[in-house]
Protein backbone atom coordinates (compact mmCIF):
# COMPACT_ATOMS: atom_id res chain seq x y z
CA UNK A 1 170.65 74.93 5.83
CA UNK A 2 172.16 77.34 8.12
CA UNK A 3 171.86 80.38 5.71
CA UNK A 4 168.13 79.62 5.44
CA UNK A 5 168.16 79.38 9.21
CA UNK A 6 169.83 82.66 9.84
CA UNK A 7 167.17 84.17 6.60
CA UNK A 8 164.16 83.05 8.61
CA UNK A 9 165.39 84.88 12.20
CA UNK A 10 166.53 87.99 10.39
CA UNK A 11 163.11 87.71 8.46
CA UNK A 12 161.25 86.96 12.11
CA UNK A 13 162.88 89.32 14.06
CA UNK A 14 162.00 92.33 11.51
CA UNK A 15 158.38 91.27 11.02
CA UNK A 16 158.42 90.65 15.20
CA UNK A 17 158.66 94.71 15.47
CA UNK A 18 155.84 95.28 13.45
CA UNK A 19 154.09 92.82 15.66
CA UNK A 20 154.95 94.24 18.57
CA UNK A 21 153.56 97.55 17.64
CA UNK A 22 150.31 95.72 16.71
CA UNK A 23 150.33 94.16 19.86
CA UNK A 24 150.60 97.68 21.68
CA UNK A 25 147.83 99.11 19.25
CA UNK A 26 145.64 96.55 20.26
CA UNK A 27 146.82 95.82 23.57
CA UNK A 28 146.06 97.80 27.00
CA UNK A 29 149.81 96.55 27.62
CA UNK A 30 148.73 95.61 31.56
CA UNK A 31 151.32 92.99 31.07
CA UNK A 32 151.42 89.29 29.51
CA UNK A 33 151.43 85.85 31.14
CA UNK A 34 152.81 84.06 28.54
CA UNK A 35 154.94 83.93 25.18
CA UNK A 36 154.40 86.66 22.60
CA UNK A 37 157.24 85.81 20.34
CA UNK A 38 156.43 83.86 17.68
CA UNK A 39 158.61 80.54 16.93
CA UNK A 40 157.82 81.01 13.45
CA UNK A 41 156.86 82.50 10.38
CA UNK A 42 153.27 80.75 10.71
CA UNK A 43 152.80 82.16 14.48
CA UNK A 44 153.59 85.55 12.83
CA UNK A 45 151.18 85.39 10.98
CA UNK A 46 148.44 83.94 12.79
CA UNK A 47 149.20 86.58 15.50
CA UNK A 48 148.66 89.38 13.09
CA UNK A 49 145.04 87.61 11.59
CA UNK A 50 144.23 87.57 15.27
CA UNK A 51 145.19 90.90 16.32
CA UNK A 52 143.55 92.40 12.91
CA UNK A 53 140.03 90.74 14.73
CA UNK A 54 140.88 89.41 17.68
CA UNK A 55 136.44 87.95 18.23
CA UNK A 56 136.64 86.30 14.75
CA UNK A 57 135.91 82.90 15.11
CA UNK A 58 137.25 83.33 18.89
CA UNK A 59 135.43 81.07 21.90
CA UNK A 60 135.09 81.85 25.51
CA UNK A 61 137.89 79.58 27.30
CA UNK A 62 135.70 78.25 30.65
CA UNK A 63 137.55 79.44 33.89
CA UNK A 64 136.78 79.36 37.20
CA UNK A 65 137.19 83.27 38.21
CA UNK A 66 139.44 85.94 36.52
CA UNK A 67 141.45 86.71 39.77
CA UNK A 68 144.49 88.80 38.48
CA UNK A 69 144.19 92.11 39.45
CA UNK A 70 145.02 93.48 36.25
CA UNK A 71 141.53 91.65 34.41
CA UNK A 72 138.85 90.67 37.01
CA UNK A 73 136.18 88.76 36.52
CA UNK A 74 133.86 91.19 38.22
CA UNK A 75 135.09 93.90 35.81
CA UNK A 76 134.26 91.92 32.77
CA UNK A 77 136.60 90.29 31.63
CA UNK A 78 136.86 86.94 29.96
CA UNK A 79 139.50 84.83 28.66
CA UNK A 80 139.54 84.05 24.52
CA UNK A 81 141.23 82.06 22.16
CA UNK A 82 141.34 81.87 18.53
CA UNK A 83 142.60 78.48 17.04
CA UNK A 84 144.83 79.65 13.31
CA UNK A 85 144.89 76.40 11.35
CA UNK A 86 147.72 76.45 9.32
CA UNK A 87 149.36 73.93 6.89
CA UNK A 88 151.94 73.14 9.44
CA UNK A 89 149.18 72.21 12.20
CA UNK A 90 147.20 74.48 14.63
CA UNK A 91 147.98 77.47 16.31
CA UNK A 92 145.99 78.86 19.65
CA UNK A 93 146.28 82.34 21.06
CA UNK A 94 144.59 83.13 24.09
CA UNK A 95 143.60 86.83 24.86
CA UNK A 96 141.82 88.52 27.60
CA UNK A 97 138.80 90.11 26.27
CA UNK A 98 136.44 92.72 28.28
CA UNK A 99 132.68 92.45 27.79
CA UNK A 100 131.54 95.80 29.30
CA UNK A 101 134.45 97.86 27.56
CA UNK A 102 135.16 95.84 24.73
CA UNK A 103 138.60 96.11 24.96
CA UNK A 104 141.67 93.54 24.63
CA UNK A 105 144.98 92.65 26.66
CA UNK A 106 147.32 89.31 27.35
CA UNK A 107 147.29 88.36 23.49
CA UNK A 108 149.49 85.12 23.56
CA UNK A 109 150.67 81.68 22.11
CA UNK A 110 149.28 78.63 24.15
């Protein structure tokens, strides 16, 4: 059990650095206010579906205002999430999402 256990990190944290650079691809890298490590092999995964086409099947999360600085409201952005059903259960990310430019920031797990 603990040689599959030390498989799986060594197998996460190489496939992490290719995530990473997807993240910064797709990413205006303004920051993050949340986890964007993935616990497992099926985060991985449904972080790279996500980040491949971040507005498939993706909903509007309802929020009051978009306050932070870095993504106002008034700017146009919106906050996203995509909810990855996997075998295992599912898996939300959240994402900020701007209307006017159409670009992306603050992908995360929730």
């Amino acid at each position: 059990k603990k040689a599959v256990g030390k498989v799986t990190k060594k197998v996460l944290r190489k496939g992490t650095g290719n995530l990473n650079s997807l993240l910064k691809k797709k990413s205006l890298g303004r920051g993050s206010t949340g986890r964007t490590t993935p616990n497992s092999l099926e985060e991985q995964l449904a972080m790279k579906e996500v980040l491949s086409n971040p507005l498939k099947g993706a909903t509007r999360v309802p929020t009051k205002n978009m306050n932070d600085p870095r993504w106002l409201g008034s700017e146009g952005w919106v906050k996203m999430q995509r909810v990855v059903k996997t075998s295992k259960g599912n898996i939300n990310i959240h994402f900020n999402y701007n209307t006017k430019t159409g670009k992306f920031d603050d992908f995360k797990f929730k």
